[in-house]
Short mmCIF file of C-alpha atoms and ligand atoms in Angstrom, two decimals:
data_model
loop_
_atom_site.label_atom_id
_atom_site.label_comp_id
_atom_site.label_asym_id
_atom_site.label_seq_id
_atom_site.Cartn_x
_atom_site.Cartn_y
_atom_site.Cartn_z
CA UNK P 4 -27.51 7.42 -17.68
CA UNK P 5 -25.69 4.01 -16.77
CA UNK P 6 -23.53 3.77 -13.81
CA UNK P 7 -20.12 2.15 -14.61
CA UNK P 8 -20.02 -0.21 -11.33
CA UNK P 9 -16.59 -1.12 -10.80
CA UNK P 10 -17.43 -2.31 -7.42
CA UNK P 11 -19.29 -5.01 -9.22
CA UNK P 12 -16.76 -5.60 -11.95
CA UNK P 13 -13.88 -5.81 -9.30
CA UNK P 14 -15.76 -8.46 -7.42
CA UNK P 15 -16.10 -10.40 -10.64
CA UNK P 16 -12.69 -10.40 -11.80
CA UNK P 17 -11.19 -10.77 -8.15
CA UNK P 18 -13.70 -14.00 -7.88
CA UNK P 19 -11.80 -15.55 -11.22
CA UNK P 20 -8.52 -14.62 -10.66
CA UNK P 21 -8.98 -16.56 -7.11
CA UNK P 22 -9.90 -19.43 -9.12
CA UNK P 23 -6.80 -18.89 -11.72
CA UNK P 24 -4.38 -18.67 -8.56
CA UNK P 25 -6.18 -21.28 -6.92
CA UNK P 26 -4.69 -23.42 -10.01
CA UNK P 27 -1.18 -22.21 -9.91
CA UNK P 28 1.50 -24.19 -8.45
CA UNK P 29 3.50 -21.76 -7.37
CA UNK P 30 1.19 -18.19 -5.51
CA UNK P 31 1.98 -15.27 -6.34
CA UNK P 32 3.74 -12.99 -3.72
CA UNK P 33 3.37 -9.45 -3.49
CA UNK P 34 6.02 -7.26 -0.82
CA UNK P 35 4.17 -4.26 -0.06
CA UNK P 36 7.21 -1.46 1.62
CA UNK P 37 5.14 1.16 3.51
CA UNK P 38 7.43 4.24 5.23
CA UNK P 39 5.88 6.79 7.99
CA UNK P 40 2.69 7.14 9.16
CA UNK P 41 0.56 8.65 6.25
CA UNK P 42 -3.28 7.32 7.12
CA UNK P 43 -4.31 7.83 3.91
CA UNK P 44 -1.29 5.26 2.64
CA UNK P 45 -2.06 2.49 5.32
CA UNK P 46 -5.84 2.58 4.49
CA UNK P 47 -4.69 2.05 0.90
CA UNK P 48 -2.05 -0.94 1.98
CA UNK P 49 -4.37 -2.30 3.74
CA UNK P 50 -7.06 -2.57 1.55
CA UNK P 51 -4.08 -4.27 -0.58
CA UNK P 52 -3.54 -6.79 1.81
CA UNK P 53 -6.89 -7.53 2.28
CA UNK P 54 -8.17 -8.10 -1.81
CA UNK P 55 -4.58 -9.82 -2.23
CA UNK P 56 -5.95 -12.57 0.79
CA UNK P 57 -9.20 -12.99 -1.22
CA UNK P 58 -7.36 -14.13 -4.12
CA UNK P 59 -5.28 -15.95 -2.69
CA UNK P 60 -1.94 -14.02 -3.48
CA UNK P 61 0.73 -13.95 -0.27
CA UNK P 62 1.46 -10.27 0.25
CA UNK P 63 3.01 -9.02 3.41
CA UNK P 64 3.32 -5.31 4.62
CA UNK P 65 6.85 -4.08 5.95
CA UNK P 66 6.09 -1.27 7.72
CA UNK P 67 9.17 1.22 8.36
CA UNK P 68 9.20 4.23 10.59
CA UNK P 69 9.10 7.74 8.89
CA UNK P 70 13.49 7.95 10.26
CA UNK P 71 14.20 5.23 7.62
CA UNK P 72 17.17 6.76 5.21
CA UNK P 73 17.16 6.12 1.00
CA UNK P 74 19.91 4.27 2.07
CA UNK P 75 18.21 1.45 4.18
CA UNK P 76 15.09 1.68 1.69
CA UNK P 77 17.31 0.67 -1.25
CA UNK P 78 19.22 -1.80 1.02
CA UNK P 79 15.90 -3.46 1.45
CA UNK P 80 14.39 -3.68 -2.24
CA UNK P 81 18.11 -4.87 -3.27
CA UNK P 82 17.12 -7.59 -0.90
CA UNK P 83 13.74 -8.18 -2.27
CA UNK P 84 14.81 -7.74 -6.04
CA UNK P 85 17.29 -10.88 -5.43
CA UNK P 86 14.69 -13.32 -3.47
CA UNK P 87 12.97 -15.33 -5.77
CA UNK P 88 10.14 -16.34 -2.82
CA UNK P 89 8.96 -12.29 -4.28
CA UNK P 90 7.06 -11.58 -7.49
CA UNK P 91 6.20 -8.38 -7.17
CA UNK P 92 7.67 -5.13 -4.97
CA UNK P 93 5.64 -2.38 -4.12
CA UNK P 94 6.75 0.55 -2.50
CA UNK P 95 3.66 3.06 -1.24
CA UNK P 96 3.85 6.70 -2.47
CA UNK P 97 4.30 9.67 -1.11
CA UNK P 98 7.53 9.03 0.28
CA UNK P 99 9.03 11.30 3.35
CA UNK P 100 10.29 14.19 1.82
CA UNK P 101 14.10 13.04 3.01
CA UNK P 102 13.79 9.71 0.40
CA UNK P 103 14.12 10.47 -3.32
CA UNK P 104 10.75 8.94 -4.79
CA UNK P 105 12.51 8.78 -8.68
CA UNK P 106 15.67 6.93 -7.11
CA UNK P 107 13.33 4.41 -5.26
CA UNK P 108 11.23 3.61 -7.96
CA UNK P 109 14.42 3.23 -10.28
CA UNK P 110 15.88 0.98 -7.67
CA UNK P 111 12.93 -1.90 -8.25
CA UNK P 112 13.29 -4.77 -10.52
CA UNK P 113 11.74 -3.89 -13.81
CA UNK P 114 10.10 -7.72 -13.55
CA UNK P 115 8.94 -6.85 -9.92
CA UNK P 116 7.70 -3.70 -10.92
CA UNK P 117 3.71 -4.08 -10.30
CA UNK P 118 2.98 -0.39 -10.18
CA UNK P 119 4.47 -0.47 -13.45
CA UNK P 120 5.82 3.38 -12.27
CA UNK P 121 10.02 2.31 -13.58
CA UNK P 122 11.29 4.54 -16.14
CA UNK P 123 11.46 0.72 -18.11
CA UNK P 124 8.35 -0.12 -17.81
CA UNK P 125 6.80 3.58 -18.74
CA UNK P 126 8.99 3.66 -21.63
CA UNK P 127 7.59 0.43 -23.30
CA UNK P 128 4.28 0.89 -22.59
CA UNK P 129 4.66 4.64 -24.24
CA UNK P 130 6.27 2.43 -27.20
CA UNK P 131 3.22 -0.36 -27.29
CA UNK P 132 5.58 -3.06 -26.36
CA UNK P 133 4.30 -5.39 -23.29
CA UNK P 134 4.98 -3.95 -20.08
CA UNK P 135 3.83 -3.55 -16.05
CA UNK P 136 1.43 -1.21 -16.35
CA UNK P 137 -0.13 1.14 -13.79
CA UNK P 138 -3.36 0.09 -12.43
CA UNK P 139 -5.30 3.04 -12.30
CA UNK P 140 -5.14 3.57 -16.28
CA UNK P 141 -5.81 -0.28 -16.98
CA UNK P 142 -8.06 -0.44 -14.56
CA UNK P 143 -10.48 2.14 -16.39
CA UNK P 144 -9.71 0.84 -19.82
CA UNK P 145 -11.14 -2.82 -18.33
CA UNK P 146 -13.62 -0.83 -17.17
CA UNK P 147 -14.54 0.60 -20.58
CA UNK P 148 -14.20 -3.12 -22.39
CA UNK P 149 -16.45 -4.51 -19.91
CA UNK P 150 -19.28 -1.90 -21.14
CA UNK P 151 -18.76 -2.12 -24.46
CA UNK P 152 -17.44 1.23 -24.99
CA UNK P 153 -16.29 1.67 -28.42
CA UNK P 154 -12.94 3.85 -28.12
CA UNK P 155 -11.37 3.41 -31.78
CA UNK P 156 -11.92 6.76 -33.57
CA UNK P 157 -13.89 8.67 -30.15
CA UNK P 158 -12.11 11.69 -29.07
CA UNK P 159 -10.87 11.10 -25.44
CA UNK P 160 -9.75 13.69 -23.16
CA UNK P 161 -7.31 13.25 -20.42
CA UNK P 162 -7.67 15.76 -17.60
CA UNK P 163 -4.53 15.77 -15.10
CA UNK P 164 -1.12 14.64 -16.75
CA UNK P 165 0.89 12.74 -13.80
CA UNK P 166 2.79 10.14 -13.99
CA UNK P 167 0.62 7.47 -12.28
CA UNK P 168 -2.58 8.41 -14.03
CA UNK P 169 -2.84 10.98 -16.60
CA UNK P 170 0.27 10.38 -18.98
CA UNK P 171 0.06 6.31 -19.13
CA UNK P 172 -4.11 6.55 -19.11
CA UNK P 173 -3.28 9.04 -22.33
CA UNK P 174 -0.87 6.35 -24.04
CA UNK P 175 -3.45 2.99 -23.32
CA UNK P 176 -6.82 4.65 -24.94
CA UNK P 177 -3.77 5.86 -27.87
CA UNK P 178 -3.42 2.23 -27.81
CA UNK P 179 -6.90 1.35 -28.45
CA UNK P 180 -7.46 3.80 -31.45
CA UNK P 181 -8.73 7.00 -29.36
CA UNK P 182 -7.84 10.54 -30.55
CA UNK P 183 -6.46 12.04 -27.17
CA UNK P 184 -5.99 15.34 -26.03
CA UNK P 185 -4.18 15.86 -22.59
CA UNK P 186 -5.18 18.69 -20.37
CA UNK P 187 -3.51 20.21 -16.95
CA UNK P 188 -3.39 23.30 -15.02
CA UNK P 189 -2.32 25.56 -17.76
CA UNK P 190 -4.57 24.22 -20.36
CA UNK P 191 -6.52 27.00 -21.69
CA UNK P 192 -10.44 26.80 -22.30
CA UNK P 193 -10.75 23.96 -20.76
CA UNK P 194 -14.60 23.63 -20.59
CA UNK P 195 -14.38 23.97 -24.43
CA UNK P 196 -12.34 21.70 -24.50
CA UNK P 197 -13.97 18.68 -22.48
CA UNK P 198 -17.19 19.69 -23.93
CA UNK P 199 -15.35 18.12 -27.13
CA UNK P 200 -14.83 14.74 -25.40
CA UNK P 201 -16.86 11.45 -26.07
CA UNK P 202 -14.16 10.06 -23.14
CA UNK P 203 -13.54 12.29 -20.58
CA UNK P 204 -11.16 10.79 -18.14
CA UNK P 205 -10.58 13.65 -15.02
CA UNK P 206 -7.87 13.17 -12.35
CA UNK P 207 -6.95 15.94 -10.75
CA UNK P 208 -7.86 15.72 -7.31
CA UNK P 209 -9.91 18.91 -6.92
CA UNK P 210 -13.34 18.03 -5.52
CA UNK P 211 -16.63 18.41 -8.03
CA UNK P 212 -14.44 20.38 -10.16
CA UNK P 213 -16.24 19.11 -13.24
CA UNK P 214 -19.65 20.10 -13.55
CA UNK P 215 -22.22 19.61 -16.30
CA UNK P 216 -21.85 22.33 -18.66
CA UNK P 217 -18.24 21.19 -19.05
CA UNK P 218 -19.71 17.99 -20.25
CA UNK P 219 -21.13 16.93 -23.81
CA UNK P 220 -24.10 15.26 -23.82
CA UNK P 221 -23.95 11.45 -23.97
CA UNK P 222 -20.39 11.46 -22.64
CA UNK P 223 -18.35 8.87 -20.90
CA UNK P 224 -17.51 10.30 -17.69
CA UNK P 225 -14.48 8.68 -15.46
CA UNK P 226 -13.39 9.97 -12.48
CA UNK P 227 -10.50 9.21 -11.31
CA UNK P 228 -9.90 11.80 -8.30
CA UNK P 229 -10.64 10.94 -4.58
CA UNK P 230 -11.22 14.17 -2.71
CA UNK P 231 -13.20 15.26 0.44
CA UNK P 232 -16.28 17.60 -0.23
CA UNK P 233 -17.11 20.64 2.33
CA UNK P 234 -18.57 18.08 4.36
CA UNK P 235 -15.86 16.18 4.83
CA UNK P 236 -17.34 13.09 2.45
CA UNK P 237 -15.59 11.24 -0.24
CA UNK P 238 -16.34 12.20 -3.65
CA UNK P 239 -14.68 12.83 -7.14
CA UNK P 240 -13.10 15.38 -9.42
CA UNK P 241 -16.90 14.95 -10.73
CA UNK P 242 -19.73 16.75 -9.22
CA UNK P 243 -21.31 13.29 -9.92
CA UNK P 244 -25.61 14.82 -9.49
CA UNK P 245 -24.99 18.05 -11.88
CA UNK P 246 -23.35 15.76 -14.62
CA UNK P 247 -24.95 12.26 -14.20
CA UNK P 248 -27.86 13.56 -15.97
CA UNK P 249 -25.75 14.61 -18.85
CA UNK P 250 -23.40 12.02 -19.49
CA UNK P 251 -24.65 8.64 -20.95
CA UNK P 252 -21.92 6.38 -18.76
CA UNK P 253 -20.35 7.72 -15.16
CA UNK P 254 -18.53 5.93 -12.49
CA UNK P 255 -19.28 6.92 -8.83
CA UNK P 256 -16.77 7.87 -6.03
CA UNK P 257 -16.46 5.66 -4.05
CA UNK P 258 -17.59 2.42 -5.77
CA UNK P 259 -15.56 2.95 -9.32
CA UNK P 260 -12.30 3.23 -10.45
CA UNK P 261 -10.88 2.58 -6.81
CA UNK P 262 -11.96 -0.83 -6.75
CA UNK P 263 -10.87 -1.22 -9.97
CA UNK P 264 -6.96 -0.34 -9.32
CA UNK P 265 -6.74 -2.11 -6.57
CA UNK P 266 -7.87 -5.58 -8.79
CA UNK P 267 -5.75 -4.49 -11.39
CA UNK P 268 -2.33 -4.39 -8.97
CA UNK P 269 -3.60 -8.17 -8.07
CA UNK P 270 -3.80 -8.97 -11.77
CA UNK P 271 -0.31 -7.24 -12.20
CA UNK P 272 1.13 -9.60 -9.51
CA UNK P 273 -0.12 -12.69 -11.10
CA UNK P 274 1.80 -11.91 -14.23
CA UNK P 275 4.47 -11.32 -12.67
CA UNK P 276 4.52 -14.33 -10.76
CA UNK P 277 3.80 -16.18 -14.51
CA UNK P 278 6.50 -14.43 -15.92
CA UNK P 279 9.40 -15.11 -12.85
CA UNK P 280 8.08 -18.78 -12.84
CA UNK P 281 7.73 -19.27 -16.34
P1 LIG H 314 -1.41 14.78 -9.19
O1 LIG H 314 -0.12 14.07 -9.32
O2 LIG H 314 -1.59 15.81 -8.12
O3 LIG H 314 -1.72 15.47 -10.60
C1 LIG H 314 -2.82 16.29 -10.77
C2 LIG H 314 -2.91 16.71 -12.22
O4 LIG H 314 -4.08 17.49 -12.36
C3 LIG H 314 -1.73 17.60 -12.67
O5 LIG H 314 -1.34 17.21 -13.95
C4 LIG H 314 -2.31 19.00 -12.67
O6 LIG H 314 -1.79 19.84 -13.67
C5 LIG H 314 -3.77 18.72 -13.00
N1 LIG H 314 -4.65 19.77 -12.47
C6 LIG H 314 -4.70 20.22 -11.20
N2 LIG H 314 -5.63 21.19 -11.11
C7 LIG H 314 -6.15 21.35 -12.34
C8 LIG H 314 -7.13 22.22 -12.89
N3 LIG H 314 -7.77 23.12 -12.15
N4 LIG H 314 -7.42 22.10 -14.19
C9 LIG H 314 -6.79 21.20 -14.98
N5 LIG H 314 -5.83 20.35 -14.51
C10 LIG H 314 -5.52 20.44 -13.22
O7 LIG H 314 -2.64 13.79 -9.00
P2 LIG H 314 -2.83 12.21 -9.34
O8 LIG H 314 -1.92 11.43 -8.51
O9 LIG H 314 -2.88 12.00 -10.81
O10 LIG H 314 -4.30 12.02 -8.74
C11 LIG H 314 -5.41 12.75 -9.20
C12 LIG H 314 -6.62 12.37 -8.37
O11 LIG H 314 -6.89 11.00 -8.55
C13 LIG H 314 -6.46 12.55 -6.85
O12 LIG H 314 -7.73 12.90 -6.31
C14 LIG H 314 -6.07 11.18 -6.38
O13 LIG H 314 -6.43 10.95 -5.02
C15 LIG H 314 -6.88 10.33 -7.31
N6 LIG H 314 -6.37 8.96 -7.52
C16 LIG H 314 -7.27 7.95 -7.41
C17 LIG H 314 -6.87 6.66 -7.67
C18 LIG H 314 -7.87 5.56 -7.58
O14 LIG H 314 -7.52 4.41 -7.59
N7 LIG H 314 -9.16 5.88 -7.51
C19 LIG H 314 -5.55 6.39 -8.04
C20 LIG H 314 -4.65 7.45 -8.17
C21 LIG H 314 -5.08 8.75 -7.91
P3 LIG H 314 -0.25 20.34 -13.68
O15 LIG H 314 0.53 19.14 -14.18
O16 LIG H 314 -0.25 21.46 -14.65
O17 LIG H 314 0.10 20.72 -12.27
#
């Protein structure tokens, strides 16, 4: 068994796209919108802040209190949308219940769109044309290219179907010649049927859900999910020491696709930045 470090790999890339900013006359800038008080979101904007630093990307954090209305919110990326000084917009998910997630997301630039989560930018990448894509999904397939991981012809299974993972993670290994198969809650047999998968991709957020004898031997293995076990400790959708044995490539939780998204977002932002620029 090989351990897919994307630790490692995110330390790479972030160490050349430093140098490929470093070059650029005009940096990148990435406007990070954060609303409430969610820990879990300002760990994650954070962590933002600090890769986009390393590279040497300007991002700042607005930080809004959980009373902000839609209204204000879409007053603000109007704002940003307009301002040339930004590349890319990103607005940190969930939302307060009292703001309309789909009407905020809509409300971004296309071009700004880093998260790549606009109806737009969803729509071409479902129809192969270039696009924003969400990080998550490239992240992993960067992942997979970096190993060597053949894809073209390998049955890949998709476990978890949202919108910022499962669907677009389905549609990029389409892209790269996979035969997918998309499960979620109601899927029925599902052991059978990720026993079938050469790529199993799982992202549902449920804690060790997968264990080994859901797995085929010499499988890719990619977890996606970031849970707590009964102890309190981070870990994946992957009871990683039942299936490592089993699967021939794994990432771990922490230390795999994490690092990756966060990279990919940076890599996002540089485009963006080429593509604004010109
Ligand atoms: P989500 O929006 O809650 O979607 C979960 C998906 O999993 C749904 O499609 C759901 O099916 C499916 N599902 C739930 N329980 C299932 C079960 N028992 N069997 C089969 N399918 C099941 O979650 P998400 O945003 O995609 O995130 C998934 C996990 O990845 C979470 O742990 C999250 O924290 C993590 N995550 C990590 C990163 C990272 O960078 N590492 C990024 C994003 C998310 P239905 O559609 O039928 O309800």
């Amino acid at each position: 068994m090989t351990i897919l470090d994307g630790k490692a790999l995110a330390q790479k890339m972030q160490a050349q796209m430093a140098k490929e900013v470093s070059q650029m006359a005009v940096k990148p800038a990435l406007m990070v919108i954060l609303v409430g008080d969610d820990p879990a979101s300002a760990v994650y904007v954070r962590n933002k802040a600090r890769v986009a630093e390393k590279i040497g990307i300007h991002s700042e954090t607005l930080r809004l209190p959980e009373t902000t209305t839609e209204a204000e919110l879409l007053e603000l990326i109007t704002k940003y949308n307009a301002d040339p000084s930004w590349h890319g917009i990103l607005v940190q998910l969930p939302l307060p219940k009292h703001i309309d997630e789909g009407r905020v997301l809509h409300a971004i630039d296309p071009k700004k769109d880093v998260d790549g989560f606009h109806s737009y930018n969803m729509g071409r990448l479902m129809a192969g044309h270039p696009a924003m894509v969400p990080s998550t999904p490239a992240g992993i397939i960067e992942m997979l290219k970096a190993y060597d991981i053949t894809l073209s012809g390998k049955h890949a299974v998709v476990v978890g179907r949202s919108n910022i993972v499962g669907k677009p993670m389905a549609m990029m290994l389409l892209a790269e010649n996979a035969t997918v198969t998309v499960a979620h809650s109601k899927t029925a047999d599902l052991a059978d049927l990720t026993r079938s998968a050469d790529i199993l991709v799982v992202a549902i957020g449920r804690a060790k859900f997968v264990t080994a004898e859901m797995v085929k031997p010499g499988a890719v293995v990619i977890d996606v999910g970031m849970d707590r076990d009964e102890n309190g400790k981070l870990c994946g959708d992957v009871d990683f020491e039942d299936v490592k044995d089993v699967a021939s490539l794994i990432t771990p939780v922490p230390g795999g696709v994490g690092p990756m998204t966060i990279t990919m977002l940076m890599q996002q932002t540089i485009k963006a930045c080429r593509e604004q620029v010109g």
